[in-house]
Coordinates of C-alpha atoms and ligand atoms in Angstrom, one line a residue:
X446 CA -55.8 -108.1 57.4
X447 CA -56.4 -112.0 58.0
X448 CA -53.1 -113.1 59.7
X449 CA -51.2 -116.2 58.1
X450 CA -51.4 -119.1 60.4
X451 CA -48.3 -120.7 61.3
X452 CA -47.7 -123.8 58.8
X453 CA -45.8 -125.8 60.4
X454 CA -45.9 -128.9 62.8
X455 CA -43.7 -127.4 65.7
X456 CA -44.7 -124.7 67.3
X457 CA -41.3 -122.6 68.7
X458 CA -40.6 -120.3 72.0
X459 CA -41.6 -116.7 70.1
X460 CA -38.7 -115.3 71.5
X461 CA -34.7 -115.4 72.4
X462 CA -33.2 -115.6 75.4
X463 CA -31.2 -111.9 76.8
X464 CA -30.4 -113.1 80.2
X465 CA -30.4 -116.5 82.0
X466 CA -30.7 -117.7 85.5
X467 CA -29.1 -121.1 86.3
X468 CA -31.1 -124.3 87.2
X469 CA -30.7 -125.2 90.7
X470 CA -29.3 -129.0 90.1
X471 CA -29.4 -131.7 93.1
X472 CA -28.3 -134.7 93.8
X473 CA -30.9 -137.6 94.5
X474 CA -29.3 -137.9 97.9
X475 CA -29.5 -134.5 98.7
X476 CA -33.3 -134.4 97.6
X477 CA -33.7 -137.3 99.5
X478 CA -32.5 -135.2 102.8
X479 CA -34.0 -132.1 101.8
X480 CA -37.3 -133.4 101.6
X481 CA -37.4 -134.6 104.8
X482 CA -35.7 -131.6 106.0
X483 CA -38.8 -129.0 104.6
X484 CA -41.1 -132.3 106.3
X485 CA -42.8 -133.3 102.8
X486 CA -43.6 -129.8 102.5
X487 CA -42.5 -128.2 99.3
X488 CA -43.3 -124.6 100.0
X489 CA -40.3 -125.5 103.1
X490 CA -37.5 -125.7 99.5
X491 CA -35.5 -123.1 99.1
X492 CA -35.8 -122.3 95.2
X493 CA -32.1 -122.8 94.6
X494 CA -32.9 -126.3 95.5
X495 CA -35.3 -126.7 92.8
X496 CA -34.5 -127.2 89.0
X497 CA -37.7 -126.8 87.0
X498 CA -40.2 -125.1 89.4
X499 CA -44.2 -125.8 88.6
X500 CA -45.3 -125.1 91.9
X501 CA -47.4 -122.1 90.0
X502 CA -47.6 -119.4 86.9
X503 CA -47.9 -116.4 89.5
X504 CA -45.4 -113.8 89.2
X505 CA -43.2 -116.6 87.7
X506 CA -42.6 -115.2 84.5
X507 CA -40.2 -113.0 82.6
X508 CA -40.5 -109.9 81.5
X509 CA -39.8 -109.2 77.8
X510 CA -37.1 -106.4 77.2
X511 CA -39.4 -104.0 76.5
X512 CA -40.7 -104.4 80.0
X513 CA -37.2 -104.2 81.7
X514 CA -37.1 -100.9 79.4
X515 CA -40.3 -99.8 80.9
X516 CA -38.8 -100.8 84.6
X517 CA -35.9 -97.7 83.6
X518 CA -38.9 -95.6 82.6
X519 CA -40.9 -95.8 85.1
X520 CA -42.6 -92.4 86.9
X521 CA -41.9 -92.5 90.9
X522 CA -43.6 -89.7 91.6
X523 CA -46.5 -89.8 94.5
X524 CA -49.5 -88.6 92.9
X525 CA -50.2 -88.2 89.4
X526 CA -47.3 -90.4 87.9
X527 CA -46.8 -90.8 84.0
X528 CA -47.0 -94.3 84.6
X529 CA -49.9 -94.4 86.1
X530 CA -51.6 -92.7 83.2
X531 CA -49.7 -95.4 81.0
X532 CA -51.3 -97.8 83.3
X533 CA -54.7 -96.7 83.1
X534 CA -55.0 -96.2 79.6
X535 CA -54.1 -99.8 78.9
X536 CA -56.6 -100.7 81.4
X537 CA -59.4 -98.5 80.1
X538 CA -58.4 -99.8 76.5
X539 CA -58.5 -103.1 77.1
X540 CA -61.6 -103.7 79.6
X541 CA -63.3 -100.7 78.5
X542 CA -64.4 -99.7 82.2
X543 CA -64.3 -95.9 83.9
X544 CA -62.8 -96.3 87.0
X545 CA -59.4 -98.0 87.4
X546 CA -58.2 -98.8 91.1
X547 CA -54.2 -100.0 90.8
X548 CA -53.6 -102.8 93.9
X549 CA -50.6 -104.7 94.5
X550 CA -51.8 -107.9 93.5
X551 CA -55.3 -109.7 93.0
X552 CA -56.2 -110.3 96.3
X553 CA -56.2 -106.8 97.4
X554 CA -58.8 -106.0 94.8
X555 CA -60.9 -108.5 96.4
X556 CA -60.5 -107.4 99.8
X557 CA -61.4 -103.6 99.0
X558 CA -64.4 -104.8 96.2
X559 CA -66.0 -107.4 98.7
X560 CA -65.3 -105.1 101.9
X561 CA -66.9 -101.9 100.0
X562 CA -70.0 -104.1 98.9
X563 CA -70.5 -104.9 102.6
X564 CA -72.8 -107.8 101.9
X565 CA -72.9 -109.1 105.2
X566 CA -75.8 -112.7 104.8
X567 CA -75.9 -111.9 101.1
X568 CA -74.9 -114.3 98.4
X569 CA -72.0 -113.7 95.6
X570 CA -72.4 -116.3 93.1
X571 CA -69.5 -117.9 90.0
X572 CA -68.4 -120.4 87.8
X573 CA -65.8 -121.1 90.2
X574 CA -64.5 -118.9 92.7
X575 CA -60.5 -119.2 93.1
X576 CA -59.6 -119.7 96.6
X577 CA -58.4 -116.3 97.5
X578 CA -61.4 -114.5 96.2
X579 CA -63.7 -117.1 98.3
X580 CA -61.6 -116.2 101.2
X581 CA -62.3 -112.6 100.8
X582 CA -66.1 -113.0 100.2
X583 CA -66.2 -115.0 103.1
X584 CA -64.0 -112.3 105.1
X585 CA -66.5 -109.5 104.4
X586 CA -69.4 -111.8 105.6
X587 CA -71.0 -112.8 102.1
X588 CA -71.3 -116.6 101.3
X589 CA -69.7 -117.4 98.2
X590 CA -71.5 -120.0 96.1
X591 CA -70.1 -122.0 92.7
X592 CA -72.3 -122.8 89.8
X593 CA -69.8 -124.7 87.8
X594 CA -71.5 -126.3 84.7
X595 CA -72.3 -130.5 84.8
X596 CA -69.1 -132.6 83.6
X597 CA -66.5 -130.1 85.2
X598 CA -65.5 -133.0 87.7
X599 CA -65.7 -135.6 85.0
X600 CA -61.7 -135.0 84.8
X601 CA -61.4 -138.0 81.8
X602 CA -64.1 -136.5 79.5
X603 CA -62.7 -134.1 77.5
X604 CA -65.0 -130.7 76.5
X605 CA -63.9 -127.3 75.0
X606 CA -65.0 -125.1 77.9
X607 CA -65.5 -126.8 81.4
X608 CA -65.2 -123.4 83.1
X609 CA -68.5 -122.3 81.9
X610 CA -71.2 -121.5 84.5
X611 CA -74.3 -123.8 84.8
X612 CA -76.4 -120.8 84.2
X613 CA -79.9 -122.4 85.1
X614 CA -78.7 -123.8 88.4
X615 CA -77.5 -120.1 89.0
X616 CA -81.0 -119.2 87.8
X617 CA -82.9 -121.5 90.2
X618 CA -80.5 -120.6 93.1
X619 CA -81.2 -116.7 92.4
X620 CA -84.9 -117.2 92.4
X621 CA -84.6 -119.6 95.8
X622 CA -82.9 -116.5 97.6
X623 CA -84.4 -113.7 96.3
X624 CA -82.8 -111.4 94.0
X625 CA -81.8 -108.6 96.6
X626 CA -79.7 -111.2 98.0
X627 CA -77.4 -111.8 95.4
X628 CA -75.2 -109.0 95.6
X629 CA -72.5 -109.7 92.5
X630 CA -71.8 -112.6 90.0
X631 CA -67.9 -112.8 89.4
X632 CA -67.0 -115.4 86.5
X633 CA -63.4 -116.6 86.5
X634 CA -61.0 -116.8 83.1
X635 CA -60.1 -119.2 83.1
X636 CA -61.4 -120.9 85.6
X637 CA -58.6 -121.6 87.9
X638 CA -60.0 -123.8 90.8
X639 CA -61.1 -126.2 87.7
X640 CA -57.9 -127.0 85.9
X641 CA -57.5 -123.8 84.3
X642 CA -60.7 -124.8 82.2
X643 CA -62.0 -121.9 79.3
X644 CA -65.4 -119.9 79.5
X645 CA -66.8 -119.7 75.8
X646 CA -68.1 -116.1 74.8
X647 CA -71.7 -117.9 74.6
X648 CA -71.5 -118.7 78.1
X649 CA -70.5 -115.3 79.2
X650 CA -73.3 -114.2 77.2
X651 CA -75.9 -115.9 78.8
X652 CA -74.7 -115.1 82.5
X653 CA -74.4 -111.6 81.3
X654 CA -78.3 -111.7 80.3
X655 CA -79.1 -113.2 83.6
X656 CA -77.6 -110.9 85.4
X657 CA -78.8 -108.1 83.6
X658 CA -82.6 -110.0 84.1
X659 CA -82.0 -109.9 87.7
X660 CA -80.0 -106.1 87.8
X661 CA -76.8 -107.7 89.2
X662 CA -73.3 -106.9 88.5
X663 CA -71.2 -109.2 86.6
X664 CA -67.4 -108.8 87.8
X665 CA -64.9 -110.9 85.5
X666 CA -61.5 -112.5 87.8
X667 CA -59.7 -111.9 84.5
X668 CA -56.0 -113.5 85.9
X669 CA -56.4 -115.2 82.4
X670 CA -58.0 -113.3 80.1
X671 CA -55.8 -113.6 77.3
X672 CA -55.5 -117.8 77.6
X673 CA -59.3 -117.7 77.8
X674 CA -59.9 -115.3 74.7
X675 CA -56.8 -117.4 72.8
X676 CA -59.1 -120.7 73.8
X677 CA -62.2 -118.7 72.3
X678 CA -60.4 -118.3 69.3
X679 CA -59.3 -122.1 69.3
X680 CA -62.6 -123.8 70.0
X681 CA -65.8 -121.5 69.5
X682 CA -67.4 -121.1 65.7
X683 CA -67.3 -117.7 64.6
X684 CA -63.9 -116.5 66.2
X685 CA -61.0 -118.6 64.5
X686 CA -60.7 -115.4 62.3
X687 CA -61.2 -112.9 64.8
X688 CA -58.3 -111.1 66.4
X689 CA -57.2 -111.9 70.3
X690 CA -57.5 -108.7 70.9
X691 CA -60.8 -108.3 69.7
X692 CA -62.3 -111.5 71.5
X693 CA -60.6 -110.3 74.9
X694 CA -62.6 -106.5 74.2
X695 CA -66.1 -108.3 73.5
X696 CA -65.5 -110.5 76.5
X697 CA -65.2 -107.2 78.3
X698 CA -68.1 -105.6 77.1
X699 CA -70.0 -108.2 79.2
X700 CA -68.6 -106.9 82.6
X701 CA -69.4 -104.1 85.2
X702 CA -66.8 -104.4 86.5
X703 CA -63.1 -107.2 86.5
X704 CA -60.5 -107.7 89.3
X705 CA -56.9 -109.0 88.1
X706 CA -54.0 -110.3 89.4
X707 CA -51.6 -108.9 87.0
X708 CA -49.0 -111.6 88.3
X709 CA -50.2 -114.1 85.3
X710 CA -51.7 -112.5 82.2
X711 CA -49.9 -109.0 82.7
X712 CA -46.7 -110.7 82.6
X713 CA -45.3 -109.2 85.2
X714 CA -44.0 -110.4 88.7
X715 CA -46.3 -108.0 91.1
X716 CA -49.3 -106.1 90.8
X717 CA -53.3 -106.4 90.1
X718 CA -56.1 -104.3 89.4
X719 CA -59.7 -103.2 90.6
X720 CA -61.9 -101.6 87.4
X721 CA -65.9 -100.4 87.5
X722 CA -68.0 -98.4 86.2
X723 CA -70.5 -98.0 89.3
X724 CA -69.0 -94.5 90.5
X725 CA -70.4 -95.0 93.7
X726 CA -69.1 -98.1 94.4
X727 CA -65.7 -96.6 93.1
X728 CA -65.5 -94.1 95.6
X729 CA -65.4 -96.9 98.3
X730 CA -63.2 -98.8 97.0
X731 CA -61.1 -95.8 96.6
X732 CA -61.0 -94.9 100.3
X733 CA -60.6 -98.6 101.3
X734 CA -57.3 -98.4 98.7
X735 CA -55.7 -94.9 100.4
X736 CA -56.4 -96.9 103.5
X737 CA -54.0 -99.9 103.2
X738 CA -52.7 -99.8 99.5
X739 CA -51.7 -96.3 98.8
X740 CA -53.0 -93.4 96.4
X741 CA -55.0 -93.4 93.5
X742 CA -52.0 -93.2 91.1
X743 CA -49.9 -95.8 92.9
X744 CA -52.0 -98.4 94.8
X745 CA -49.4 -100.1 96.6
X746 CA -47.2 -100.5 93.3
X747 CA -44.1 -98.5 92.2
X748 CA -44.1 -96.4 89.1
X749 CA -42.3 -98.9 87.6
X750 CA -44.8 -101.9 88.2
X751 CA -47.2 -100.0 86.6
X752 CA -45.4 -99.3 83.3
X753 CA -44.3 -102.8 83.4
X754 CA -48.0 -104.1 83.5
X755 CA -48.9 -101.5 80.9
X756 CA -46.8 -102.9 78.4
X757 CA -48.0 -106.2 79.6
X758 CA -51.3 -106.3 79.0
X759 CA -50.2 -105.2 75.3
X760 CA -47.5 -108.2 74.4
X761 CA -50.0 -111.1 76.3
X762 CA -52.2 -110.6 73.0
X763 CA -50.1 -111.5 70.6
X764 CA -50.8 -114.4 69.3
X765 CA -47.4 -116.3 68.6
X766 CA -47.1 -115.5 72.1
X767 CA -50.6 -117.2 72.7
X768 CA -50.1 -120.0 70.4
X769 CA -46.7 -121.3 72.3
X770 CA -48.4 -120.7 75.8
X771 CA -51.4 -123.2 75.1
X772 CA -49.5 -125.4 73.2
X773 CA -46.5 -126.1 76.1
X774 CA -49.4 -127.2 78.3
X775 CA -51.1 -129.4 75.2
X776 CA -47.6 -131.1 74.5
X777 CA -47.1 -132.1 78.0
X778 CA -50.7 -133.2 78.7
X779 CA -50.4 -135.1 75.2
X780 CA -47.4 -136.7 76.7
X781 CA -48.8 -138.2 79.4
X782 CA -52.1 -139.1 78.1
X783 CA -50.3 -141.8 75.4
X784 CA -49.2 -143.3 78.7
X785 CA -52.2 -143.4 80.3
X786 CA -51.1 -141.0 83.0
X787 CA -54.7 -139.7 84.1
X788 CA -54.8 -136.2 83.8
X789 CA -57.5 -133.4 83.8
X790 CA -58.3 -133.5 80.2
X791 CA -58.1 -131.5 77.8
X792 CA -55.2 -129.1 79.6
X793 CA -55.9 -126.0 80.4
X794 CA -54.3 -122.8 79.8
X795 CA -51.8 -122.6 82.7
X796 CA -50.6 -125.8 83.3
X797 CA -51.2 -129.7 83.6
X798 CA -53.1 -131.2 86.5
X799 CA -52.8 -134.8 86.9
X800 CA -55.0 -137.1 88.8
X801 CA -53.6 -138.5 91.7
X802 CA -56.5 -140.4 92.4
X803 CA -56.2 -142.8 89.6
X804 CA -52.6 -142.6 89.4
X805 CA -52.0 -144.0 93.1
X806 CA -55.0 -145.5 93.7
X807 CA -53.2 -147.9 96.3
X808 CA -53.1 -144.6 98.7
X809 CA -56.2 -143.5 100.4
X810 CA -56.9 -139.8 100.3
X811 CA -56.6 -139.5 103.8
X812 CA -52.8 -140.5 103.3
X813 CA -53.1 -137.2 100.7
X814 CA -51.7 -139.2 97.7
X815 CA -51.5 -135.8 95.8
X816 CA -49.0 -134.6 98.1
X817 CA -47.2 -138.1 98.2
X818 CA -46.7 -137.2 94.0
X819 CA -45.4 -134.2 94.4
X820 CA -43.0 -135.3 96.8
X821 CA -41.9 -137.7 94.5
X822 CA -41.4 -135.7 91.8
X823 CA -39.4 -133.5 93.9
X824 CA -37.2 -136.5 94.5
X825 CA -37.3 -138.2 91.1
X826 CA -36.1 -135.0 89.1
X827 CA -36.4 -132.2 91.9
X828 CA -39.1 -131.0 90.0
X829 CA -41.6 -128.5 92.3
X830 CA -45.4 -129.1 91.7
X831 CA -48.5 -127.8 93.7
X832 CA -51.2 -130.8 95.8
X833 CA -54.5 -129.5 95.6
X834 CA -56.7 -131.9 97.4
X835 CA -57.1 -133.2 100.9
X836 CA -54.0 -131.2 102.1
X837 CA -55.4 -128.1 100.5
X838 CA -59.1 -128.3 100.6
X839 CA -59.8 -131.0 102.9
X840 CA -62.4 -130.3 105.9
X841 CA -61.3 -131.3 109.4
X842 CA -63.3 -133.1 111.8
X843 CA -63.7 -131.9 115.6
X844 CA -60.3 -133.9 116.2
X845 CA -58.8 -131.8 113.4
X846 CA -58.0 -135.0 111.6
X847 CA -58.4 -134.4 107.9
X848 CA -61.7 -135.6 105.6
X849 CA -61.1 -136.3 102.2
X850 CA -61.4 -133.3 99.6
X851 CA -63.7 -134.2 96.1
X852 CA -60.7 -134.4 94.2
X853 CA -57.0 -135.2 94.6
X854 CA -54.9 -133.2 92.1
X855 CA -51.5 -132.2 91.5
X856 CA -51.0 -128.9 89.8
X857 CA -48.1 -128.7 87.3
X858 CA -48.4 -125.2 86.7
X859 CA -46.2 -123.6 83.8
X860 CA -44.8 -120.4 83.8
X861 CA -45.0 -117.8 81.6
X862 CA -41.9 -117.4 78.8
X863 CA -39.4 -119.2 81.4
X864 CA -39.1 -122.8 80.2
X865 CA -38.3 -124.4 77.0
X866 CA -39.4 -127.8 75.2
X867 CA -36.6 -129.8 76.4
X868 CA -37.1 -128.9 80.3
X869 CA -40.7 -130.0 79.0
X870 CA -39.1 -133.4 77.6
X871 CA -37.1 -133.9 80.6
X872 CA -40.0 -133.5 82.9
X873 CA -42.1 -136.2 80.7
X874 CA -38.9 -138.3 81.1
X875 CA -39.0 -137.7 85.1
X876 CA -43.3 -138.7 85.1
X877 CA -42.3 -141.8 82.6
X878 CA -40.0 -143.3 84.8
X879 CA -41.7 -142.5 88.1
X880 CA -45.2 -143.9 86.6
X881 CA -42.9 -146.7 86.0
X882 CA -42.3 -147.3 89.7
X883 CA -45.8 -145.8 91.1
X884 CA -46.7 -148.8 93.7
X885 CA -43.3 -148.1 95.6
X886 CA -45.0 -144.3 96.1
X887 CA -46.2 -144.4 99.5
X888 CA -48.8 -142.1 101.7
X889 CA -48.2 -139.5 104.1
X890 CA -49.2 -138.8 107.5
X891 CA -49.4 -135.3 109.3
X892 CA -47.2 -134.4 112.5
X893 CA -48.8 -131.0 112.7
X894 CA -51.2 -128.9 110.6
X895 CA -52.8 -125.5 111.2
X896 CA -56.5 -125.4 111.1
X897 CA -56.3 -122.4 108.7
X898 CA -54.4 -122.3 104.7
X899 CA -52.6 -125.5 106.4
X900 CA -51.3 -126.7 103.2
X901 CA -48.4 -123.8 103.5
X902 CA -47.4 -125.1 106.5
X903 CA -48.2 -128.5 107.7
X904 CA -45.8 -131.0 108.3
X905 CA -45.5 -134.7 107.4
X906 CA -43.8 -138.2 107.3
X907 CA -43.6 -141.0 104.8
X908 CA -45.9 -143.9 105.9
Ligands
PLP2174 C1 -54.1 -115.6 91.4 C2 -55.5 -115.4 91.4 C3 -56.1 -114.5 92.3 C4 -55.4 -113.9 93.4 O1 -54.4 -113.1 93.0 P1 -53.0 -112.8 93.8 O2 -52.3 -111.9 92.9 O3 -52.4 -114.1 94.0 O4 -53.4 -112.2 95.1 C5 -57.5 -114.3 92.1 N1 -58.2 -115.0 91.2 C6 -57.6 -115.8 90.3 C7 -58.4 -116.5 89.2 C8 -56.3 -116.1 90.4 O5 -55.7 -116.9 89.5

């Protein structure tokens, strides 16, 4: 059965509200302190502190009631729990794949898949890796290489799926290095590292037949899976009729194997997965998990995580769900756009990413004029945002003084069924009037910064 569309121009929150937290409210004074307090650093605020919090959509969200009932439900036992088996059949039904490895969140998964594969020289290549999974590729010895397709950088030029893979540089690279040395090809949805950008089912295809060409295995980072099926559905000819659902299962069909963090599209607050076919491979992954996650039927998550994600996975397809997800990051891009507020455009699934670049160009990226908006959004509305740019990617010289990052972002991420239009409204307000007064915004300098993730921790002053 074809499902109605919705007819009308706004789109509402698919749900009502059970229970409510309270907004941490400020005064401009006190932001004022606190901000040099936490030393320009916003992981340094205490939540409380913060009234609408975009720092990111991971583990952010809120559960729906049926979830909370699941969290009563849930099977504590060691080995062999019910809700493991609830777990697992959601996972199997949705990807498809034989063997599924619970982990406490994403990054475990890519510790024990890149550790297992043991590709010490060897080359994994992507669309995009996300930072963690780099990390762990890196970690294991493996050099991690991204392939994302032409225009992804172009930030102003809009395009319905700048996460794709540019699948004949990938070609060229894997005849350069050989075959044998390319050990996996993981492709992220959405692509994260890239504004949260879409892959199109086409793409997937043709990476899919590439690998298959060269006998590599494709691994989908799935975080996103049901944003990117939704944007399939949105933007590719042939699917606006299809069912979520059934775009997410033939995007599937495509892998060997998918990690997740279940802290975005599972809608829960903790938890991840590892799922395969390759038995082999399995088995090492499975003694890497009973290592330093836990047993099969647990991996480092209670009973009750897993019957949360179960039900999870289920309630992330629905598509009024979908449609007010993709459309809270569309209205406030929109918003900023008719002000000329230079964004990464179109929005992408998770959130909005504005340009600092162009919206401060009086401050040189080595004053990280990404991190000089997000500390004055913090103190215009107390509104939490993420930098990535110099502060977060930037190499360091052999003084360990910072050198400019290809792009300076700032990350407004939006999570999942916590916010409403009007905190949306009010945070256009906060960007109008700040925009307003953009030249008084001024750069940053360091005081200290580890060599290593120094974006957590580094400390900073107001030129
Ligand atoms: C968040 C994320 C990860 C890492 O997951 P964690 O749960 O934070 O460890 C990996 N890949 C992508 C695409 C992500 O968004």
């Amino acid at each position: 059965m074809k499902k109605e569309v919705w007819p009308w121009k706004t789109i509402i929150e698919p749900f009502k509200i059970k229970a409510v937290e309270p907004l941490g409210f400020t005064t401009r004074q006190e932001r004022e302190h606190l901000l040099e307090q936490a030393h320009y650093n916003l992981f340094n605020i205490k939540a409380e502190k913060v009234l609408i919090d975009m720092l990111t959509d991971s583990g952010t969200g809120a559960m729906s009631c049926e979830q909370w009932a699941g969290i009563m439900k849930g099977d504590e036992s060691y080995a062999g729990a019910r809700s493991y088996y609830n777990f697992e059949m959601a996972v199997k039904d949705l990807t498809g794949l034989e063997e599924i490895i619970p982990v406490h969140q994403g990054r475990a998964a890519e510790k024990i898949l890149f550790t297992a594969l043991g590709a010490k020289g060897k080359y994994v290549i992507s669309n995009s890796h996300f930072d963690t999974t780099r990390a762990n590729v890196e970690a294991s010895g493996a050099i991690a290489m991204d392939f994302p397709q032409e225009g992804a950088l172009d930030f102003d030029k809009p395009a319905p799926f700048k996460g794709n893979a540019d699948v004949k540089a990938m070609e060229k690279f894997i005849k350069e290095k050989g075959e044998k040395n390319v050990v996996m090809c993981v492709m992220t949805v959405t692509n994260n590292s890239l504004g949260g950008q879409p892959v199109s089912m086409e793409n997937l295809r043709e990476v899919k037949k590439l690998c298959d060409k060269y006998a590599i295995p494709l691994f989908i980072d799935c975080a996103r899976f049901a944003e990117n099926a939704y944007f399939i559905k949105l933007r590719e000819k042939g699917y606006s009729d299809t069912p979520v659902e059934e775009i997410a299962k033939e995007m599937f069909e495509m892998a060997d194997g998918a990690m997740m963090s279940s802290k975005k599209d599972a809608l829960v607050n903790i938890g991840g997965f590892l799922a395969m076919n390759d038995k082999t491979l399995s088995l090492k992954c499975r003694q890497l998990l009973i290592l330093t996650e836990g047993f099969n039927t647990y991996g480092g998550l209670a009973g009750r995580d897993l019957e949360a994600i179960a039900i999870g996975l289920k309630e992330v397809l629905d598509e009024n769900y979908l449609q007010y997800r993709i459309r809270s990051s569309q209205y406030l891009g929109e918003a900023l756009l008719k002000k000329g507020i230079p964004i990464v455009n179109p929005p992408g699934g998770h959130g909005v990413y504005i340009n600092a670049k162009k919206f401060l160009p009086h401050i040189k990226p080595t004053q990280f004029p990404g991190q000089a908006l997000a500390c004055a959004l913090y103190l215009e509305g107390g509104i939490r945002t993420v930098e990535i740019g110099t502060l977060m990617f930037g190499k360091r010289d052999s003084k360990g003084s910072f050198l400019p990052a290809p792009m300076e972002l700032v990350r407004m991420a939006m999570p999942r069924r916590v916010y409403t239009q009007s905190h949306i409204d009010y945070v256009i307000e906060v960007i109008y009037s700040l925009a307003k007064n953009k030249k008084k915004i001024k750069g940053l300098s360091i005081v200290e910064a580890p060599l290593v993730l120094s974006h957590f921790t580094a400390k900073l002053k107001p030129l």
